Amino acid sequence: MASISRNLRRSLVPDRLRRLHLLLSQHPREYVTAECHRPVVLHKRGPDILHDPWFNRGTAFSMTERDRLGLRGLLPPNVVSSQQQIDRFMLDLTRLQKYARDGPSDTYPLAKWRILNRLHDRNETMYYKVLMENIEEYAPIVYTPTVGLVCQNYSGLFRRPRGMYFSSEDRGEMMSMVYNWPADQVDMIVVTDGSRILGLGDLGVHGIGIAIGKLDLYVAAAGINPQRVLPVMIDVGTNNEKLLKDPLYLGLQEHRLEGDEYVSVIDEFMEAVFTRWPNVIVQFEDFQTKWAFRLLQRYRKTYRMFNDDVQGTAGVAIAGLLGAVRAQGRPMIDFPKQKIVVAGAGSAGIGVVNAASRTMARMLGNNEVAFESARSQFWIVDAHGLITEDRADIDPDARPFARRKAELGHQGLSEGASLVEVVKKVKPDVVLGLSAVGGLFSKEVLEALKDSSSSRPAIFAMSNPTKNAECTPGEAFEILGEKAIFASGSPFHDVDLGDGKIGHSNQGNNMYLFPGIGLGTLLSGARVISDGMLQAAAERLASYMNEEEVLQGIIYPPISRIRDITKEVAAAVVREAVAEELAEGYRDMDARELARLSEEETIEYVKTNMWSPVYPTMIYKTD
Ligand SMILES: NC(=O)c1ccc[n+]([C@@H]2O[C@H](COP(=O)([O-])OP(=O)(O)OC[C@H]3O[C@@H](n4cnc5c(N)ncnc54)[C@H](O)[C@@H]3O)[C@@H](O)[C@H]2O)c1
Ligand SMILES: O=C(O)C[C@H](O)C(=O)O
Ligand SMILES: [Mg+2]
């Protein structure tokens, strides 16, 4: 029988230990934690349980449970194990996938999503077990890139509602509406207003799919209990003319609210959710750039919130950029010498440049000279070309990084210079795309990068979904050869370079950080999410890959390791929250005890609190 760690043993009384041994004999060891061992109290019986995906376990209900919960006779008599259920489902899934093509040129992503979604609707535990055990195959279905296709087709795919919808029509009602949600505890909310879904633009209310997909990763990667997650869509209208005219559109058919009216809706939502669930964490997702920064500044000092596109993406990019330095055989401290061209000056691009330049400045001494030197390592190109001081109506968020007049002359560049011109003149170590323009890193741009001052030029084609990637790994390796480092926001296959050589295609997606940021914040009980906590998360991700992997060009972990990396990131966030005296503790772990935990004990503490897809003991209560 598998052994139980000392920490876990300490937290269990003897009869629970017996059940734990039973669980260990039925499930992979990593699933069995104290968190999944808590009994669940039910206030419903019979068919109500079978229709509730949180509690339903179908044919896996034992005979004693069927008696206890009024289920006897409501299910076929053969009791099966959870593994037999998964085997049966997987067989059916493979068969259905085969006969349910989505279209002539396409393979089966939407068909797969529909089948998985039906399981999500009837048995959440089983759904997450399938997802976790097949994360490489199904993360790209429930998350990027297929989630984009799902949002684009949401009116046709919609079956059962999931999550909550707040609209501009609900002004004045939100405080009472939040009590319509059935869970008394919510740990994690992902909220979107649907205004910029991946690189697909304004998808209005159909953007709820992205919040659902992000929370699927919170459950699968971070072990947040699926009963305590809440996807939210704030429908303030849409500026997508097609949706405004579409008779099948599910949202408000009016233009988006603007200005103070818009802010007041978001304010009301924040007040309502933090009143009912004071300890909740709110992740802002896919808000158009003009609101992303403003809302972040407005709430980050008072609420437990962060913006994934601005802050999660920045951390993931920093980890990858540091990986690219190490891949050149140089120490991370050489990062401030890297010349970086960024294509895209939206929430993601500016978020990356802000955070990466701060990281450089810290390495250089954190004073004014250091900041100035760090700033000068970045060239930002947007839809109008190179951003310089000469630009009229410059976006205030981009202003600090506009190239100075004095620098331009000797570089032979001017306001609005094209991307290819900038790459030719600057000879950057890195080109990083967050432009949402597929193919932007054209043959010409990649050819120009051959003159890079780096021994291993790095290409980050980070825009999503797949067709928005600035280039493919095939294009990058073909032109730049085996030394190139490649990462993309959506997954691509590695490239066979012949002679047994592989061009590694890394996935540089904020999924490697947001689950750990959320989990670490929850388990530390930090009241806000500080820059230091975000930096600690990024640094842990950066150091996760070992020297050998990095030298091979592997700068991000494979998705199969997402649960492990998330645990490590969460522990780093907890420790930083403690160091900054922001941690207030979680459940029976108070701030003082948290501070006494060693690094290893913090990791064990995180692991113990991660939910796993194991059917818990159920107890029926009448009130
Ligand atoms: N990989 C990840 O983890 C990750 C995270 C966040 C966002 N993203 C992706 O980043 C993209 C951008 O997101 P955003 O919120 O910043 O969007 P945005 O629309 O606010 O910004 C896009 C930026 O690209 C610029 N741009 C447009 N055409 C260009 C061109 N031809 N050359 C150079 N720049 C051009 C625009 O001027 C703008 O500054 C999206 O595709 C999104 O999916 C990826
Ligand atoms: O959702 C993703 O895959 C990454 C990112 O948040 C995005 O907006 O593209
Ligand atoms: Mg996003």
XYZ file of C-alpha atoms and ligand atoms in Angstrom:
677
model
C 0.000 0.000 0.000
C 1.312 3.449 -0.889
C 2.723 5.396 2.037
C 1.192 8.610 3.391
C 3.298 11.665 4.078
C 3.833 12.662 7.712
C 2.112 16.033 7.266
C -0.949 14.447 5.763
C -1.054 11.748 8.459
C -0.924 14.426 11.176
C -4.014 16.123 9.751
C -6.195 13.001 9.827
C -8.024 11.160 12.609
C -7.812 7.307 12.585
C -11.108 6.395 10.822
C -10.344 8.928 8.086
C -6.953 7.269 7.773
C -8.697 3.996 6.955
C -10.632 5.631 4.133
C -7.465 7.286 2.949
C -5.761 3.906 2.595
C -8.787 2.723 0.623
C -8.555 5.762 -1.649
C -4.841 5.206 -2.148
C -5.539 1.700 -3.374
C -8.065 3.059 -5.919
C -6.488 6.266 -7.197
C -3.083 7.553 -8.294
C -1.192 8.763 -5.228
C -1.104 12.417 -6.299
C -4.906 12.596 -6.234
C -5.260 11.620 -2.632
C -4.894 14.693 -0.447
C -6.542 15.812 2.778
C -8.594 18.271 0.684
C -10.317 15.494 -1.290
C -10.862 13.566 1.924
C -13.309 16.028 3.506
C -16.842 14.586 3.650
C -19.496 16.533 1.762
C -22.765 17.481 3.476
C -25.798 17.287 1.185
C -29.181 18.890 1.656
C -30.806 17.008 -1.189
C -31.741 13.417 -1.954
C -32.667 11.107 -4.786
C -33.004 12.465 -8.355
C -31.882 15.949 -7.239
C -28.437 14.508 -6.582
C -28.290 12.722 -9.937
C -29.109 15.976 -11.718
C -26.455 17.923 -9.864
C -23.022 17.700 -11.589
C -21.270 18.742 -8.363
C -22.482 15.635 -6.538
C -23.510 13.157 -9.167
C -21.336 10.093 -9.521
C -23.816 7.976 -11.515
C -23.223 4.261 -11.552
C -20.315 4.646 -9.099
C -22.681 5.228 -6.146
C -22.171 2.249 -3.842
C -25.183 0.296 -2.551
C -24.856 1.812 0.924
C -24.720 5.296 -0.579
C -27.758 4.512 -2.708
C -29.638 3.552 0.476
C -28.347 6.511 2.459
C -29.153 9.078 -0.236
C -32.476 7.702 -1.529
C -30.985 6.496 -4.792
C -31.777 2.786 -4.689
C -33.656 1.847 -7.849
C -32.775 5.073 -9.662
C -29.637 3.616 -11.244
C -28.758 0.424 -13.086
C -27.889 -2.134 -10.420
C -24.252 -2.764 -11.346
C -21.959 -0.612 -9.189
C -18.785 0.306 -11.079
C -15.526 1.895 -9.939
C -14.582 5.418 -10.970
C -11.866 3.925 -13.179
C -14.401 1.717 -14.974
C -16.508 4.820 -15.555
C -13.560 6.623 -17.125
C -12.716 3.604 -19.298
C -16.307 3.457 -20.567
C -16.362 7.199 -21.239
C -13.040 7.184 -23.064
C -14.210 4.363 -25.312
C -17.351 6.303 -26.169
C -15.394 9.541 -26.623
C -13.030 7.957 -29.146
C -15.973 6.440 -31.040
C -17.968 9.692 -31.080
C -14.954 11.758 -32.136
C -14.531 9.482 -35.112
C -18.064 10.033 -36.393
C -18.509 13.685 -35.514
C -16.264 15.727 -37.783
C -16.822 19.472 -37.550
C -16.340 20.181 -41.213
C -14.520 19.067 -44.321
C -11.131 20.639 -43.588
C -11.289 20.551 -39.848
C -10.578 17.626 -37.581
C -12.696 17.248 -34.475
C -12.087 19.980 -31.909
C -15.685 21.163 -31.550
C -16.969 17.596 -31.522
C -14.549 16.811 -28.707
C -15.602 19.940 -26.843
C -19.290 19.034 -27.121
C -18.722 15.540 -25.763
C -16.586 16.800 -22.885
C -19.068 19.571 -22.127
C -21.871 17.057 -21.789
C -19.801 15.178 -19.218
C -19.064 18.478 -17.438
C -22.829 19.010 -17.232
C -23.602 15.653 -15.640
C -20.618 14.667 -13.468
C -17.904 17.216 -12.640
C -15.624 14.844 -10.766
C -15.438 12.505 -13.716
C -15.004 15.402 -16.139
C -11.963 16.702 -14.277
C -10.496 13.225 -13.958
C -10.713 12.813 -17.731
C -9.210 16.268 -18.253
C -6.355 15.772 -15.794
C -5.435 12.331 -17.048
C -5.452 13.455 -20.676
C -4.362 17.058 -20.202
C -2.116 17.122 -23.284
C -4.981 16.136 -25.550
C -7.844 18.016 -23.914
C -6.325 21.279 -22.588
C -6.249 22.525 -26.217
C -9.974 21.661 -26.412
C -11.364 23.163 -23.193
C -8.795 25.989 -23.304
C -6.806 27.731 -26.065
C -7.150 27.350 -29.013
C -10.540 25.543 -29.292
C -12.155 27.691 -26.600
C -11.909 30.549 -29.128
C -13.875 28.549 -31.675
C -16.362 27.686 -28.935
C -16.926 31.375 -28.120
C -17.364 32.115 -31.832
C -20.049 29.407 -32.060
C -21.544 29.800 -28.600
C -25.166 30.407 -29.548
C -25.280 27.054 -31.343
C -23.331 25.175 -28.668
C -25.198 26.582 -25.653
C -27.040 23.884 -23.694
C -27.049 24.416 -19.944
C -26.011 27.730 -18.422
C -22.754 27.765 -16.480
C -21.621 30.663 -14.312
C -23.322 34.013 -13.745
C -24.300 36.819 -16.084
C -24.496 40.434 -14.929
C -25.726 42.928 -17.467
C -26.156 46.679 -17.637
C -29.875 45.980 -17.129
C -29.021 44.584 -13.694
C -27.736 47.867 -12.289
C -28.915 48.241 -8.698
C -29.701 44.516 -8.424
C -26.287 42.882 -8.300
C -25.951 42.782 -4.515
C -29.020 40.563 -4.275
C -28.308 38.642 -7.494
C -25.054 37.206 -6.155
C -27.114 35.289 -3.604
C -28.737 33.365 -6.461
C -25.503 31.441 -6.849
C -25.884 28.154 -4.949
C -22.412 27.987 -3.318
C -21.710 29.635 0.037
C -18.002 29.561 -0.654
C -16.405 30.786 -3.857
C -12.598 30.862 -4.069
C -12.024 31.923 -7.653
C -13.950 34.075 -10.104
C -12.799 34.635 -13.678
C -14.652 37.587 -15.157
C -14.730 38.928 -18.689
C -16.743 41.563 -20.499
C -16.136 39.716 -23.772
C -14.572 42.775 -25.418
C -11.313 41.119 -26.630
C -11.509 37.338 -26.608
C -8.042 35.950 -27.484
C -7.171 37.614 -30.792
C -10.760 37.281 -32.014
C -12.056 40.690 -30.995
C -15.399 41.567 -29.383
C -17.496 38.409 -28.947
C -19.916 39.969 -26.470
C -21.729 37.637 -24.101
C -20.373 34.576 -25.931
C -17.013 35.373 -24.320
C -18.215 33.521 -21.189
C -16.478 30.495 -22.755
C -13.055 31.955 -21.956
C -13.926 32.345 -18.261
C -15.137 28.729 -18.169
C -11.961 27.500 -19.917
C -9.646 29.402 -17.539
C -11.491 27.958 -14.538
C -11.158 24.457 -15.972
C -7.411 24.982 -15.656
C -7.842 26.342 -12.130
C -9.422 23.024 -11.220
C -7.167 20.733 -13.258
C -3.845 22.508 -12.639
C -4.308 24.294 -9.314
C -6.716 21.898 -7.633
C -9.273 24.580 -6.819
C -12.460 22.761 -5.800
C -14.844 22.921 -8.798
C -17.729 23.733 -6.450
C -15.922 26.932 -5.516
C -15.246 28.426 -8.924
C -17.495 30.910 -10.661
C -17.235 32.032 -14.298
C -18.733 35.493 -14.808
C -19.772 37.459 -17.872
C -20.487 41.156 -17.529
C -22.652 42.057 -20.478
C -22.461 45.778 -21.149
C -23.420 45.328 -24.811
C -21.194 44.636 -27.794
C -19.686 46.683 -30.594
C -19.568 43.644 -32.873
C -21.979 44.666 -35.651
C -22.513 41.064 -36.739
C -23.668 40.050 -33.260
C -25.848 43.149 -32.955
C -27.808 41.907 -35.964
C -27.670 38.168 -35.254
C -31.104 36.803 -34.241
C -29.360 33.933 -32.421
C -27.106 36.184 -30.306
C -27.571 35.485 -26.578
C -26.577 38.877 -25.157
C -27.825 42.464 -25.005
C -28.160 43.825 -28.536
C -26.932 47.334 -27.903
C -23.599 49.106 -28.150
C -21.191 48.847 -25.246
C -21.532 51.204 -22.300
C -18.667 53.677 -22.110
C -17.042 56.010 -19.579
C -18.407 56.337 -16.051
C -21.477 54.262 -16.865
C -19.248 51.316 -17.752
C -17.076 51.734 -14.646
C -20.122 51.916 -12.385
C -21.313 48.489 -13.612
C -17.938 46.901 -12.865
C -17.788 48.687 -9.488
C -21.195 47.316 -8.549
C -20.184 43.803 -9.565
C -16.964 43.957 -7.487
C -18.789 45.250 -4.439
C -21.433 42.540 -4.710
C -19.103 39.564 -5.057
C -16.718 40.743 -2.331
C -19.659 41.349 0.001
C -20.938 37.797 -0.335
C -17.512 36.136 -0.596
C -14.968 38.428 1.117
C -12.119 35.981 0.469
C -12.734 35.429 -3.215
C -10.037 36.149 -5.826
C -11.149 37.813 -9.049
C -9.188 37.303 -12.257
C -9.942 39.825 -14.995
C -9.718 38.206 -18.411
C -9.843 39.486 -21.960
C -10.981 43.031 -21.270
C -10.041 45.331 -24.118
C -6.849 47.242 -23.484
C -8.485 50.597 -22.837
C -10.170 49.154 -19.727
C -7.649 46.483 -18.716
C -5.108 48.914 -17.208
C -7.648 51.326 -15.750
C -9.589 48.631 -13.931
C -6.401 47.032 -12.655
C -5.226 50.343 -11.179
C -8.687 51.011 -9.791
C -9.041 47.746 -7.852
C -5.661 46.195 -7.177
C -4.967 48.054 -3.904
C -8.367 47.241 -2.378
C -9.445 43.865 -3.744
C -7.848 40.447 -4.207
C -7.700 40.664 -7.985
C -5.343 40.624 -10.928
C -5.474 40.967 -14.683
C -4.273 37.799 -16.343
C -3.570 39.358 -19.754
C -1.478 42.151 -18.274
C 0.181 40.480 -15.283
C -0.003 36.721 -15.971
C 1.288 37.168 -19.505
C 4.095 39.435 -18.300
C 5.337 36.807 -15.844
C 5.230 34.047 -18.432
C 7.082 36.217 -20.939
C 9.757 37.129 -18.373
C 10.296 33.451 -17.544
C 10.666 32.690 -21.269
C 12.986 35.647 -21.867
C 15.225 34.503 -19.017
C 15.136 30.997 -20.521
C 16.293 32.439 -23.848
C 19.273 34.070 -22.079
C 20.191 30.761 -20.406
C 19.808 28.934 -23.726
C 22.666 31.092 -25.053
C 24.832 29.652 -22.258
C 24.737 33.000 -20.448
C 23.737 33.679 -16.829
C 20.285 35.191 -16.158
C 21.968 38.337 -14.891
C 22.845 39.089 -18.540
C 19.152 39.714 -19.210
C 19.523 43.533 -19.167
C 21.786 43.269 -22.225
C 19.078 41.696 -24.391
C 17.593 43.817 -27.172
C 13.900 43.089 -27.466
C 11.513 44.105 -30.232
C 7.870 43.819 -29.203
C 5.105 43.807 -31.817
C 1.856 44.875 -30.174
C 1.205 47.666 -27.694
C -2.033 46.398 -26.164
C -2.720 45.144 -22.643
C -0.464 42.135 -23.213
C 2.447 43.848 -25.021
C 2.661 46.826 -22.693
C 2.184 44.542 -19.677
C 5.218 42.528 -20.789
C 7.418 45.555 -21.499
C 6.540 47.154 -18.156
C 7.319 44.070 -16.103
C 10.347 42.912 -18.129
C 11.959 46.351 -17.924
C 11.362 46.398 -14.158
C 13.085 43.006 -13.903
C 16.061 44.350 -15.870
C 16.189 47.485 -13.736
C 16.227 45.433 -10.530
C 19.183 43.463 -11.878
C 20.969 46.734 -12.641
C 20.541 48.296 -9.199
C 16.966 49.584 -9.174
C 17.840 53.272 -9.500
C 16.960 55.890 -12.092
C 19.946 55.091 -14.299
C 18.999 51.405 -14.180
C 15.436 52.152 -15.258
C 16.623 54.329 -18.107
C 19.052 51.672 -19.258
C 16.357 48.962 -19.047
C 13.901 51.086 -21.016
C 16.370 51.538 -23.825
C 16.472 47.757 -24.471
C 12.906 47.736 -25.874
C 11.522 48.768 -29.255
C 7.729 48.674 -29.514
C 6.014 48.432 -32.875
C 2.228 48.675 -33.145
C -0.242 48.910 -36.043
C 1.312 52.322 -36.938
C 4.929 51.143 -36.781
C 7.710 51.988 -34.319
C 6.475 54.053 -31.376
C 8.620 57.133 -30.812
C 8.361 60.439 -28.988
C 7.323 61.973 -32.304
C 4.009 60.206 -32.308
C 0.962 62.417 -31.942
C -1.716 61.150 -29.503
C 0.607 58.624 -27.974
C -1.086 56.154 -25.662
C -0.091 57.097 -22.072
C 0.653 53.444 -21.232
C 3.152 53.222 -24.117
C 4.694 56.677 -23.603
C 7.497 55.632 -21.228
C 8.781 53.229 -23.894
C 8.556 55.500 -26.908
C 12.022 55.679 -28.479
C 13.739 58.985 -27.727
C 14.523 61.428 -30.556
C 18.221 61.380 -29.665
C 18.418 57.592 -30.083
C 16.648 57.472 -33.428
C 19.202 59.257 -35.591
C 22.124 56.990 -34.877
C 19.935 53.901 -35.223
C 18.689 55.095 -38.587
C 15.082 54.715 -37.481
C 12.151 57.094 -37.364
C 8.567 57.313 -36.104
C 6.393 54.621 -37.681
C 9.305 52.508 -38.995
C 8.083 49.085 -40.100
C 8.727 45.932 -38.101
C 11.139 44.594 -40.696
C 13.062 47.877 -40.752
C 13.318 47.849 -36.951
C 14.544 44.233 -36.898
C 17.121 45.001 -39.612
C 18.510 48.024 -37.778
C 18.304 46.834 -34.176
C 19.452 43.216 -34.762
C 17.497 42.165 -31.666
C 18.079 39.091 -29.537
C 14.319 38.580 -29.294
C 11.202 39.389 -31.295
C 8.039 39.032 -29.270
C 4.578 39.208 -30.825
C 1.406 40.162 -28.973
C -0.245 41.824 -31.954
C -3.083 39.365 -32.719
C -1.891 39.492 -36.347
C -1.322 36.010 -37.788
C 1.806 35.762 -39.957
C 3.190 39.148 -38.855
C 6.641 37.581 -38.485
C 6.887 37.147 -42.224
C 9.713 35.564 -44.190
C 11.278 39.000 -44.478
C 11.164 39.634 -40.730
C 12.614 36.194 -39.947
C 15.317 36.656 -42.606
C 16.236 39.981 -40.996
C 16.514 38.220 -37.647
C 19.361 36.117 -39.057
C 21.586 39.128 -38.275
C 20.531 39.030 -34.622
C 23.311 39.786 -32.160
C 22.270 36.642 -30.252
C 23.799 33.224 -30.877
C 20.264 31.875 -30.377
C 17.667 34.362 -31.610
C 14.338 33.908 -29.871
C 10.902 34.197 -31.452
C 7.872 34.526 -29.223
C 4.746 34.301 -31.405
C 2.404 34.697 -28.459
C -0.890 35.730 -30.055
C -3.891 33.415 -29.837
C -5.568 31.389 -31.131
C -3.480 29.353 -33.590
C -4.236 31.342 -36.722
C -3.252 34.579 -34.986
C 0.257 33.335 -34.134
C 2.823 35.734 -35.622
C 4.554 32.723 -37.211
C 4.682 28.950 -36.904
C 7.640 26.996 -35.496
C 8.094 25.424 -38.941
C 8.611 28.884 -40.485
C 10.943 29.998 -37.696
C 13.200 26.932 -37.742
C 13.258 26.770 -41.517
C 14.705 30.258 -41.776
C 16.710 30.549 -38.576
C 17.869 26.969 -38.201
C 18.240 24.723 -35.195
C 19.720 27.382 -32.905
C 16.498 29.386 -32.807
C 14.337 29.417 -29.678
C 10.597 29.314 -30.360
C 7.537 29.833 -28.195
C 3.895 30.429 -29.105
C 0.711 31.217 -27.168
C -1.243 28.346 -28.718
C 0.192 24.846 -28.928
C 2.158 23.677 -31.978
C 3.984 20.397 -32.540
C 7.785 20.208 -32.366
C 9.509 20.377 -35.721
C 11.578 17.513 -37.101
C 14.796 19.133 -38.351
C 16.277 15.932 -39.770
C 19.367 14.053 -38.552
C 17.539 13.284 -35.307
C 17.362 16.980 -34.429
C 14.214 18.572 -33.036
C 13.098 22.202 -33.152
C 11.276 22.595 -29.839
C 7.972 24.362 -29.914
C 7.342 25.806 -26.459
C 3.936 27.009 -25.347
C 4.363 30.476 -23.867
C 0.917 30.905 -22.403
C -0.207 32.542 -19.181
C -1.685 29.160 -18.179
C 1.711 28.417 -16.598
C 1.166 31.193 -14.078
C -2.418 32.244 -13.444
C -3.455 29.002 -11.689
C -0.474 29.263 -9.308
C -1.026 32.972 -8.674
C -4.660 32.280 -7.743
C -3.868 29.232 -5.594
C -0.942 30.905 -3.824
C -3.054 33.958 -3.054
C -5.866 31.789 -1.702
C -3.631 29.666 0.518
C -1.636 32.619 1.857
C -4.754 34.648 2.563
C -3.003 37.713 1.123
C -5.402 40.655 0.974
C -3.995 41.945 -2.310
C -1.751 40.571 -5.048
C 1.513 42.502 -4.972
C 4.124 42.990 -7.694
C 6.481 40.958 -5.507
C 4.082 37.977 -5.485
C 3.803 38.143 -9.280
C 7.569 38.417 -9.633
C 8.088 35.408 -7.336
C 5.708 33.416 -9.535
C 7.608 34.377 -12.699
C 10.988 33.580 -11.136
C 9.817 30.155 -10.012
C 8.621 29.372 -13.527
C 11.931 30.637 -14.956
C 13.965 28.348 -12.713
C 11.714 25.319 -13.246
C 13.486 24.155 -16.395
C 16.918 22.662 -15.772
C 20.136 23.605 -17.563
C 20.061 20.660 -19.939
C 16.475 21.356 -21.032
C 17.135 25.035 -21.554
C 20.225 24.368 -23.652
C 18.060 22.151 -25.856
C 15.736 25.117 -26.378
C 13.043 23.900 -23.954
C 12.146 27.055 -22.036
C 8.645 26.170 -20.774
C 7.427 22.921 -19.229
C 5.197 20.563 -21.205
C 1.522 20.825 -20.261
C 1.724 17.349 -18.717
C 3.674 19.010 -15.871
C 1.214 21.846 -15.318
C -0.049 20.564 -11.963
C 3.467 20.261 -10.617
C 4.608 23.674 -11.833
C 1.402 25.228 -10.504
C 2.069 23.781 -7.058
C 5.607 25.206 -7.120
C 4.427 28.625 -8.339
C 1.706 28.719 -5.675
C 4.246 27.902 -2.963
C 6.522 30.709 -4.206
C 3.554 33.116 -4.091
C 2.675 32.027 -0.542
C 6.254 32.554 0.632
C 6.469 35.995 -0.930
C 3.131 36.997 0.610
C 4.499 35.906 3.979
C 7.778 37.796 3.414
C 5.869 40.971 2.530
C 3.608 40.496 5.571
C 0.527 40.361 3.376
C -0.442 36.807 4.334
C -3.343 36.448 6.750
C -3.591 32.655 6.639
C -6.138 30.182 5.333
C -8.513 27.969 7.305
C -6.653 26.622 10.367
C -3.235 27.737 9.076
C -2.792 31.204 10.525
C -0.251 33.798 9.398
C 2.222 32.975 12.150
C 2.196 29.270 11.370
C 2.543 29.994 7.670
C 5.636 32.056 8.394
C 7.201 29.119 10.253
C 6.916 26.735 7.291
C 10.117 25.877 5.476
C 10.201 25.973 1.685
C 9.529 22.242 1.500
C 6.744 22.396 4.066
C 5.109 25.223 2.102
C 5.088 23.041 -0.993
C 3.587 20.172 1.021
C 0.991 22.553 2.491
C -0.023 23.643 -1.006
C -0.193 20.065 -2.236
C -2.334 18.955 0.697
C -4.879 21.656 -0.079
C -5.282 20.859 -3.756
C -8.567 19.234 -4.740
C -8.432 15.995 -6.674
C -11.133 14.202 -8.660
C -11.970 11.620 -6.030
C -15.557 10.950 -4.954
C -15.836 12.107 -1.325
C -17.944 10.563 1.449
C -21.446 12.029 1.304
C -23.604 12.789 4.313
C -27.270 13.734 4.035
C -28.692 16.466 6.309
C -32.292 17.655 6.321
C -32.148 21.417 6.912
N 0.338 33.902 -24.928
C -0.333 34.451 -23.963
O -0.299 34.018 -22.814
C -1.168 35.678 -24.238
C -1.617 36.436 -23.160
C -2.383 37.571 -23.396
C -2.697 37.933 -24.686
N -2.268 37.151 -25.710
C -2.600 37.504 -27.095
O -2.073 38.773 -27.393
C -2.841 39.369 -28.428
C -3.043 40.832 -28.109
O -3.774 41.042 -26.948
P -4.033 42.552 -26.427
O -4.981 42.509 -25.296
O -2.743 43.202 -26.148
O -4.775 43.130 -27.709
P -4.911 44.579 -28.312
O -5.850 44.465 -29.441
O -5.196 45.555 -27.239
O -3.457 44.906 -28.857
C -2.979 44.546 -30.108
C -1.797 45.443 -30.431
O -1.214 44.978 -31.630
C -0.955 46.095 -32.469
N -0.913 45.700 -33.875
C -1.942 45.522 -34.727
N -1.474 45.290 -35.978
C -0.140 45.296 -35.886
C 0.903 45.141 -36.839
N 0.627 44.908 -38.102
N 2.183 45.225 -36.402
C 2.471 45.460 -35.112
N 1.517 45.625 -34.165
C 0.237 45.552 -34.555
C -2.081 47.072 -32.164
O -1.738 48.383 -32.552
C -2.169 46.922 -30.667
O -1.223 47.734 -30.025
C -4.108 38.520 -28.557
O -4.007 37.696 -29.691
C -4.078 37.638 -27.340
O -4.648 36.368 -27.579
C -1.503 36.037 -25.507
O -6.259 32.646 -23.095
C -5.110 32.390 -23.477
O -4.814 31.333 -24.041
C -3.991 33.348 -23.236
C -4.400 34.750 -23.045
O -5.113 34.958 -21.871
C -5.076 35.358 -24.224
O -5.917 36.223 -24.017
O -4.728 35.003 -25.346
Mg -6.612 36.343 -21.994
